[in-house]
XYZ file of C-alpha atoms in Angstrom:
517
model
C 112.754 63.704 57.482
C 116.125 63.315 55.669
C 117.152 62.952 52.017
C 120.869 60.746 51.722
C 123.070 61.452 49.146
C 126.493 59.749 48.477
C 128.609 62.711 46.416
C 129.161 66.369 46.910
C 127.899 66.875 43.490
C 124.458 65.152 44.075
C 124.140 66.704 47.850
C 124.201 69.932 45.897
C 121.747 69.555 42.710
C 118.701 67.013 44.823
C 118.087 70.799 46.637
C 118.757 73.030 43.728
C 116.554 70.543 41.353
C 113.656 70.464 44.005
C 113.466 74.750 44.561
C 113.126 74.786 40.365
C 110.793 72.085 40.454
C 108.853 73.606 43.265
C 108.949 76.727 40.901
C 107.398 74.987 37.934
C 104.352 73.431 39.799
C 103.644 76.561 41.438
C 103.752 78.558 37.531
C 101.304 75.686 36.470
C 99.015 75.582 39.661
C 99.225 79.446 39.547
C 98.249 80.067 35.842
C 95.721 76.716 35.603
C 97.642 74.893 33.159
C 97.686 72.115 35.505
C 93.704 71.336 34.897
C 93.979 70.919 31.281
C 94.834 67.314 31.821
C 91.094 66.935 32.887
C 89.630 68.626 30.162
C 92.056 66.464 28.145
C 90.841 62.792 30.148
C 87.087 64.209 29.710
C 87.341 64.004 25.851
C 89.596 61.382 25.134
C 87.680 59.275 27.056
C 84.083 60.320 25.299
C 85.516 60.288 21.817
C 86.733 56.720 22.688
C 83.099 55.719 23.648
C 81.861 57.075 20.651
C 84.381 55.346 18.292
C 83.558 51.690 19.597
C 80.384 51.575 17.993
C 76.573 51.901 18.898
C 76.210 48.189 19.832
C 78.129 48.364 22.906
C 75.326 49.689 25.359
C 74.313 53.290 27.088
C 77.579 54.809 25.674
C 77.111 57.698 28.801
C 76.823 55.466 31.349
C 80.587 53.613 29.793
C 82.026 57.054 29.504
C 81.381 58.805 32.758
C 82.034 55.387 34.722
C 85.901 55.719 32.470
C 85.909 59.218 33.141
C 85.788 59.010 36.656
C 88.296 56.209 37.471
C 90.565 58.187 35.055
C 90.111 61.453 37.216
C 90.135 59.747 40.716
C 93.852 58.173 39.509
C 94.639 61.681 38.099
C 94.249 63.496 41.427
C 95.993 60.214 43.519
C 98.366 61.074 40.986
C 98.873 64.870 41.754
C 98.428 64.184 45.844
C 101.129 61.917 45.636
C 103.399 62.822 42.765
C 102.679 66.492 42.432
C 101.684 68.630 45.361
C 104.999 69.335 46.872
C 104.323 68.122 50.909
C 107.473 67.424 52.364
C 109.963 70.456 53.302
C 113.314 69.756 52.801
C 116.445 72.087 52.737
C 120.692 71.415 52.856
C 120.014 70.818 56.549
C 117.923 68.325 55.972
C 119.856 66.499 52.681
C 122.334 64.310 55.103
C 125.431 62.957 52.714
C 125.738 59.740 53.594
C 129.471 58.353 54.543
C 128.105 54.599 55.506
C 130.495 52.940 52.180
C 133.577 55.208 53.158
C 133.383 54.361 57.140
C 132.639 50.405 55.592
C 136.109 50.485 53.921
C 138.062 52.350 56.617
C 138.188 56.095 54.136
C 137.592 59.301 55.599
C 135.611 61.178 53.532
C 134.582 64.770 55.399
C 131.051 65.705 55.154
C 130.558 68.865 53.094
C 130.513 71.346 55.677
C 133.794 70.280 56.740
C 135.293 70.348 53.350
C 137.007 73.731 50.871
C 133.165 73.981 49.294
C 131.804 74.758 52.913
C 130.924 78.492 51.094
C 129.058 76.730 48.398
C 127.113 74.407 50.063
C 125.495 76.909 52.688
C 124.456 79.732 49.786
C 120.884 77.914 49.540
C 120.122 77.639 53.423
C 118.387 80.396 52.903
C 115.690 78.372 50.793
C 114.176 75.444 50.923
C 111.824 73.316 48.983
C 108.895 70.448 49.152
C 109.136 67.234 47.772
C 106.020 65.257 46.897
C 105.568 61.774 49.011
C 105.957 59.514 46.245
C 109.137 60.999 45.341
C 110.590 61.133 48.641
C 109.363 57.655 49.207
C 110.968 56.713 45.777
C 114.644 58.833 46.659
C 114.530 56.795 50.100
C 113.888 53.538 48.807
C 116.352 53.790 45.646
C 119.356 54.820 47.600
C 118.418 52.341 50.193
C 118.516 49.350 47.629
C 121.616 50.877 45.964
C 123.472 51.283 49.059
C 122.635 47.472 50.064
C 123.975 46.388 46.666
C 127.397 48.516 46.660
C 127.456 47.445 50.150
C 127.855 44.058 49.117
C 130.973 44.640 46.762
C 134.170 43.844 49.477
C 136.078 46.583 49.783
C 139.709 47.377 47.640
C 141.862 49.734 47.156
C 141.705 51.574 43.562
C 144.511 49.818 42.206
C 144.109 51.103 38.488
C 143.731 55.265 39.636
C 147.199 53.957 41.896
C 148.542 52.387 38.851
C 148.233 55.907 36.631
C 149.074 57.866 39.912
C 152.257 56.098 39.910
C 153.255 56.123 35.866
C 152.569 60.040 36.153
C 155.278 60.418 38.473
C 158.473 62.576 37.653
C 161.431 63.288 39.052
C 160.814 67.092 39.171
C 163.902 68.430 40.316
C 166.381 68.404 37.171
C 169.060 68.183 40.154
C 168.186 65.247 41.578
C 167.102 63.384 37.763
C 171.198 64.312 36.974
C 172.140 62.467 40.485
C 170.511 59.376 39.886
C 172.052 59.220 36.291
C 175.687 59.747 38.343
C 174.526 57.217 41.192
C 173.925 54.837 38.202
C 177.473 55.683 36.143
C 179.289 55.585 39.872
C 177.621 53.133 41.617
C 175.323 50.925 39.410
C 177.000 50.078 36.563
C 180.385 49.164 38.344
C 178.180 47.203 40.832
C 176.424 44.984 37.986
C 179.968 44.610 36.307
C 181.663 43.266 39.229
C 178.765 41.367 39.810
C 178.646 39.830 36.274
C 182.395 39.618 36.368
C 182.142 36.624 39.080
C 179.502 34.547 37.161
C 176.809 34.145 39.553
C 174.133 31.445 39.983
C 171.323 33.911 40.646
C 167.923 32.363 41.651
C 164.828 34.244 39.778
C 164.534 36.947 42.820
C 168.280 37.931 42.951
C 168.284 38.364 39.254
C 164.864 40.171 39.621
C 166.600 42.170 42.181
C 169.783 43.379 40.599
C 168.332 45.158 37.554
C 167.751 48.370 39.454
C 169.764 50.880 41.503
C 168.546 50.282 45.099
C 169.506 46.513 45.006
C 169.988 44.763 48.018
C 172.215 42.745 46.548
C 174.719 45.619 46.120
C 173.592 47.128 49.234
C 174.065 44.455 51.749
C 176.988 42.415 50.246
C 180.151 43.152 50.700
C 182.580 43.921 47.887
C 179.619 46.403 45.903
C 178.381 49.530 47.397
C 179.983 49.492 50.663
C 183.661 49.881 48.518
C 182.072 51.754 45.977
C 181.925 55.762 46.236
C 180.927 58.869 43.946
C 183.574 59.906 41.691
C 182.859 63.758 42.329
C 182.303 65.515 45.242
C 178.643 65.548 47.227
C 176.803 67.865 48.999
C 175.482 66.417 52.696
C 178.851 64.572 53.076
C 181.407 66.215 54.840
C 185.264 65.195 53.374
C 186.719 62.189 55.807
C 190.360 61.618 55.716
C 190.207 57.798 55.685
C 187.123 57.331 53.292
C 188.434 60.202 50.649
C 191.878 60.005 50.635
C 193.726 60.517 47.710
C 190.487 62.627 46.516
C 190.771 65.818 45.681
C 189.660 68.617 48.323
C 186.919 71.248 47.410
C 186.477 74.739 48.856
C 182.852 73.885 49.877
C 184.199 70.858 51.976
C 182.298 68.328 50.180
C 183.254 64.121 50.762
C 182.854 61.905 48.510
C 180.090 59.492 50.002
C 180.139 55.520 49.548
C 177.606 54.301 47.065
C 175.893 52.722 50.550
C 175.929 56.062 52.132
C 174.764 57.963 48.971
C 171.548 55.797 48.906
C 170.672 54.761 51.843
C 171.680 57.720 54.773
C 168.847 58.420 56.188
C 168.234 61.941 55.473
C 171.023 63.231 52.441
C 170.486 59.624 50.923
C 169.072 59.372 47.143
C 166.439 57.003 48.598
C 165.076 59.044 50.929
C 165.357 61.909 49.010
C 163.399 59.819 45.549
C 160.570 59.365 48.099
C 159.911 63.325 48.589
C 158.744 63.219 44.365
C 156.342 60.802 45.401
C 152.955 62.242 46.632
C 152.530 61.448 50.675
C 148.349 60.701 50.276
C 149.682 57.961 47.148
C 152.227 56.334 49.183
C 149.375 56.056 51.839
C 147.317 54.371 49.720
C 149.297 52.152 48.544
C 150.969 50.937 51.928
C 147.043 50.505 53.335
C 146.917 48.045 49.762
C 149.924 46.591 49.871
C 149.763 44.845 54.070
C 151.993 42.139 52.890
C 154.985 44.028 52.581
C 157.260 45.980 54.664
C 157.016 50.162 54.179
C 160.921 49.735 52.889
C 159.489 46.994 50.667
C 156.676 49.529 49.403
C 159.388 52.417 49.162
C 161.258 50.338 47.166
C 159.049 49.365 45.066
C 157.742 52.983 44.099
C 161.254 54.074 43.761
C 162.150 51.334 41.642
C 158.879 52.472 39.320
C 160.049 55.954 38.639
C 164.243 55.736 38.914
C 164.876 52.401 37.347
C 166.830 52.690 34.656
C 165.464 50.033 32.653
C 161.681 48.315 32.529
C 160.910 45.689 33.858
C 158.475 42.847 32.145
C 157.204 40.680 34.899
C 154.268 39.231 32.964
C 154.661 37.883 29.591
C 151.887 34.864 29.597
C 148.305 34.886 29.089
C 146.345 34.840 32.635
C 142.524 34.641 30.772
C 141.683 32.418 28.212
C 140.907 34.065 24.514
C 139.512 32.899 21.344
C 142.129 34.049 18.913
C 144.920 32.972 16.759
C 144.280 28.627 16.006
C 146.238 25.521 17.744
C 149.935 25.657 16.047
C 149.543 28.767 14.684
C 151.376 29.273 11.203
C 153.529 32.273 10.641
C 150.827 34.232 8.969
C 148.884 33.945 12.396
C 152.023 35.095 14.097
C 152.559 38.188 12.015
C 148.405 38.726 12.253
C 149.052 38.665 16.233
C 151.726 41.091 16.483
C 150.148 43.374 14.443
C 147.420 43.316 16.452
C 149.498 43.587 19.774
C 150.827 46.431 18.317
C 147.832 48.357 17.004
C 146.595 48.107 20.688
C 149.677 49.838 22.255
C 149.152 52.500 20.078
C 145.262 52.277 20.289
C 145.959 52.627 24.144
C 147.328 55.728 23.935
C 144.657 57.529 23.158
C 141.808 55.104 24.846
C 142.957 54.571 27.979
C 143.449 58.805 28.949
C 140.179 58.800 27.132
C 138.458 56.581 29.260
C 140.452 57.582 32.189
C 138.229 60.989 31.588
C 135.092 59.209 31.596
C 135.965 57.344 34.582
C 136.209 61.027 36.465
C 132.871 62.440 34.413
C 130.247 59.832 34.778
C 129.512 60.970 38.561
C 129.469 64.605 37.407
C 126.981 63.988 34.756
C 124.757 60.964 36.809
C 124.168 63.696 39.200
C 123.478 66.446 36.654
C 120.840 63.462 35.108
C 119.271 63.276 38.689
C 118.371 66.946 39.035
C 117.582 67.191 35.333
C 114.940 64.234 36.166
C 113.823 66.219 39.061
C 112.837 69.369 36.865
C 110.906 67.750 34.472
C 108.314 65.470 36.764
C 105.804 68.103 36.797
C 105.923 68.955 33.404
C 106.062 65.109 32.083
C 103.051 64.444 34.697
C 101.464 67.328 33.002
C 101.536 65.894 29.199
C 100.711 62.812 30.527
C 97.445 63.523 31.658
C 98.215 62.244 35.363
C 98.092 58.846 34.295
C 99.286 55.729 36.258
C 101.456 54.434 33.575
C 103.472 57.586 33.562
C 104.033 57.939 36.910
C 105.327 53.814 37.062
C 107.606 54.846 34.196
C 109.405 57.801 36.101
C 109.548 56.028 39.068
C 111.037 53.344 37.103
C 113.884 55.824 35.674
C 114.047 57.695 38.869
C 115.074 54.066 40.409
C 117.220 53.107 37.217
C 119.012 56.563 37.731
C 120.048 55.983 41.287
C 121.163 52.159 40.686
C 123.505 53.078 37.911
C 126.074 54.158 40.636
C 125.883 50.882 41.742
C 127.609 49.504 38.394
C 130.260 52.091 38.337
C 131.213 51.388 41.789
C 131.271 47.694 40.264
C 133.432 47.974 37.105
C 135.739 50.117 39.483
C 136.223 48.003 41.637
C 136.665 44.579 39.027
C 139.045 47.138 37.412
C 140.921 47.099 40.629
C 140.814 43.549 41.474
C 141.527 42.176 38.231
C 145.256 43.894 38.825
C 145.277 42.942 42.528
C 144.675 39.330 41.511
C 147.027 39.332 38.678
C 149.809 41.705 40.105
C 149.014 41.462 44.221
C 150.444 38.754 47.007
C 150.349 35.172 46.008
C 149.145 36.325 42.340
C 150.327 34.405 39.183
C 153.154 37.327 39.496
C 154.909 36.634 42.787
C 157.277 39.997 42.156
C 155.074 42.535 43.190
C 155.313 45.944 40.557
C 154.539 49.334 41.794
C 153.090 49.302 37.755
C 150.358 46.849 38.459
C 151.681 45.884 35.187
C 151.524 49.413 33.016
C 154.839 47.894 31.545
C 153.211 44.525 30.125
C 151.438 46.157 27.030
C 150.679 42.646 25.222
C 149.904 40.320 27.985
C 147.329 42.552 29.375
C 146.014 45.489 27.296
C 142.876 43.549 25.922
C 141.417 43.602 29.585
C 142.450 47.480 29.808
C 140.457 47.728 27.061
C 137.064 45.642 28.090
C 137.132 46.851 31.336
C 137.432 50.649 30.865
C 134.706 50.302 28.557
C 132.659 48.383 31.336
C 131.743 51.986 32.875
C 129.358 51.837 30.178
C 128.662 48.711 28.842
C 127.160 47.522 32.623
C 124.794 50.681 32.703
C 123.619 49.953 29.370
C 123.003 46.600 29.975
C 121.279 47.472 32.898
C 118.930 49.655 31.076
C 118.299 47.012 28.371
C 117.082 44.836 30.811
C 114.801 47.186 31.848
C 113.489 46.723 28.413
C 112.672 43.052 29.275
C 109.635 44.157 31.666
C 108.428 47.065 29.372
C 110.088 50.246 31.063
C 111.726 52.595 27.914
C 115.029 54.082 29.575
C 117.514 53.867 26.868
C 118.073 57.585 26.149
C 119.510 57.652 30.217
C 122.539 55.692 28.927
C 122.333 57.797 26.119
C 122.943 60.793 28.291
C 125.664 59.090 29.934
C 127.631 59.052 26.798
C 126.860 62.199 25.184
C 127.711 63.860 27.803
C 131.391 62.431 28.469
C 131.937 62.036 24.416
C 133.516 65.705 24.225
C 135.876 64.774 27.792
C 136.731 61.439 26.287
C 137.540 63.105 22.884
C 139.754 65.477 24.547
C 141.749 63.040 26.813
C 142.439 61.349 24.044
C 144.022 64.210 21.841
C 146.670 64.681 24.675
C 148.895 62.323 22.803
C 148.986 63.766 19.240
C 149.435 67.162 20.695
C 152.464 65.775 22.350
C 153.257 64.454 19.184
C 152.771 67.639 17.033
C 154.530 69.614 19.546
C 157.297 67.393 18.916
C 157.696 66.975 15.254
C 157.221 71.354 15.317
C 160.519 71.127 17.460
C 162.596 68.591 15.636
C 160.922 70.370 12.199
C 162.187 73.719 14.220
C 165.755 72.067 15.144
C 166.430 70.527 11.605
C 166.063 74.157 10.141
C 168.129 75.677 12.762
C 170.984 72.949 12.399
C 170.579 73.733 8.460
C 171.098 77.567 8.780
C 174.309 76.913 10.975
C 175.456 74.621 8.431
C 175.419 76.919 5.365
C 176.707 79.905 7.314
């Protein structure tokens, strides 16, 4: 018989939590402590007879007929709930890859992955796991596997989004050629261009505010007559191109701005596209079917060389409740205030939440095993009853569909950016930002959905509530447990900004001791 499990993390802890909770029942079975609970039923029950009075009939005959149907559900209770029956061990725990081979993702099994080692420590041991329990693990993944099932598949457009704003030029080199590309080639480009007094349609002028333009690229009169006003490494010196130019030992040419971007191998294009991670410009060309893998290029280049934002959305795409018809301009200076206490706000919220994002799975999976300890021990001080036993199944179930909402607000994360930012959106240009550079249009909805990661679970949990099942301290753990990761993604920006004032503070004094001496 086989256990599923949908995370590394979880294949992991359902065996470890099992062995410890085998341990446990076998301490209580082994010392007696798990017959107290009888001794416990035998009393409560007779002191209950005797407190309901002396009119109520033979008060033995009431007890012992309580007594027993209390007992008979105690030991259905521990056959079913307690005695551990059913072996399992890591060969049996199967991680399931059904949602990764739905939306075309290869996720490896864990014997095939860098935590091989790990995973195959415990084959040495294995545990039991009562029939109620493995009938409840069976059941609850199999209902939350229908539901995330159900969600149509995306790509992650807001972990692309971040991917792509945390992208540098790393080589110092190549940051210093763009700037020449744009002094050489760029600037002179836009000048001429200006120079003429074009009628530019809304995607030429959307196309000439960056350096790759194919505008300047393809036309003549721009980068084909343009060339680099020093001498370039890759380019051997030609006599027709370069004369008049000055010779250099090394034998360097001096390119045309066409060559310099777009050669195939020495080009600045090709050579922008090494900073960019191969696995996130996979990811996004699998997204992004509607466009060419030049047009996708592009489009990432553009992201992390352009020399100036862009600001493709400026309107409001959801309707809101603020501000009043004809606002006055005390609701105008209210708004931008607003607008910008949420820039800053997002400096520190979005990392923050960004951190939660990454350690809700960790600590849903630490919750599972957790749960899995403490059955025999809450089965225990519950005397075997019936109502505890529906109320950790209930949990038990509530636990396992709670990955079901985060694989939800992920994914209405992702799609509320493909609908807003994707093909035949509101925003025909399509932005390798997924519009990180439209901080007023669109932070609100950074903020409500980040915060969805927890508000769905929670309102899960209260409707739980509705039909008497008390599992509020699970959502609980879900946010103590990330507050301390979300505190400290958040503190990334003022210890950027400390650093920095301790440098200019560190600079001023240095430029003041050079100015007395």
């Amino acid at each position: 018989m086989t256990l599923y499990t949908t995370d590394y993390l979880e294949y992991y802890f359902t065996l470890v939590g099992w062995i410890v909770n085998n341990g446990i029942w076998n301490v209580l079975v082994a010392s007696g402590v798990f017959a107290l609970p009888f001794l416990a039923i035998v009393l409560h029950e007779w002191l209950r007879a005797r407190g309901e009075g002396a009119d109520e009939g033979n008060k033995g005959v009431l007890s012992a007929v309580r007594i027993e149907t209390r007992v008979w559900v105690a030991v259905l209770v521990i056959m079913f709930a307690g005695i551990p029956f059913i072996q399992v061990d890591l060969g049996s725990i199967e991680f399931d890859r059904t949602r990764s081979v739905q939306c075309q993702v290869n996720v490896p099994v864990p014997s095939d992955t860098g935590w091989a080692p790990a995973f195959t420590e415990l084959n040495g041991q294995s545990a039991h796991v009562p029939v109620w329990w493995f009938f409840m693990h069976a059941i609850s993944k199999a209902v939350t596997a229908a539901a995330v099932a159900a969600i149509p598949c995306g790509a992650d457009l807001r972990q692309i989004r971040m991917d792509i704003s945390n992208t540098r030029i790393a080589d110092p080199l190549l940051a210093q050629e763009v700037a020449d590309f744009t002094r050489d080639c760029y600037g002179p480009a836009r000048s001429r261009l200006f120079a003429s007094r074009p009628n530019l349609g809304p995607a030429e002028s959307y196309d000439v505010t960056w350096i790759g333009s194919t505008t300047f690229l393809h036309q003549p009169g721009y980068y084909a007559d343009l060339h680099s006003s020093t001498p370039r490494e890759g380019w051997e010196y030609d006599e027709v191109r370069d004369a008049g130019l000055a010779r250099v030992p090394s034998g360097a040419g001096y390119p045309t701005c066409e060559q310099w971007w777009a050669q195939e191998n020495e080009g600045l294009r090709a050579r922008l596209l090494q900073q960019v991670d191969p696995t996130l410009m996979e990811r996004i060309t699998g997204w992004a079917t509607f466009m060419s893998p030049d047009q996708v290029g592009n489009s990432v280049i553009r992201a992390i060389a352009t020399p100036s934002g862009q600001t493709v959305n400026r309107g409001e795409v959801y309707p809101d409740y603020g501000g009043r018809i004809g606002p006055s301009l005390t609701h105008v200076t209210n708004r931008a205030a607003s607008d910008i206490g949420l820039t800053f706000g997002s400096l520190t919220y979005l990392p923050s939440m960004d951190v939660v994002r990454q350690a809700l799975p960790i600590v849903l999976s630490l919750l599972k095993m957790a749960l899995v300890i403490c059955i025999p021990l809450v089965l225990l001080f519950g005397t075997y009853g019936a109502e505890t036993l529906v109320t950790l199944t209930c949990v038990e179930f509530a636990l396992f569909f709670c990955d079901f909402w985060f694989q939800l607000s992920r994914w209405l994360d992702s799609t509320i950016l493909d609908a807003l930012y994707g093909w035949d959106s509101p925003h025909s240009n399509f932005n390798a930002l997924y519009g990180l550079n439209n901080a007023f249009g669109d932070m609100l909805m950074d903020y409500i959905f980040g915060a969805s990661f927890l508000v769905l679970p929670m309102f899960w949990v209260t409707a739980l509530t509705w039909a008497g099942i008390r599992a509020g301290a699970l959502v609980h753990g879900l946010q103590a447990s990330t507050v301390d990761a979300r505190s400290a993604g958040g503190q990334g920006v003022g210890i950027l900004a400390r650093s920095a004032q301790s440098v200019a503070a560190v600079a001023s004094k240095n430029a003041a001791t050079t100015a007395r001496r």
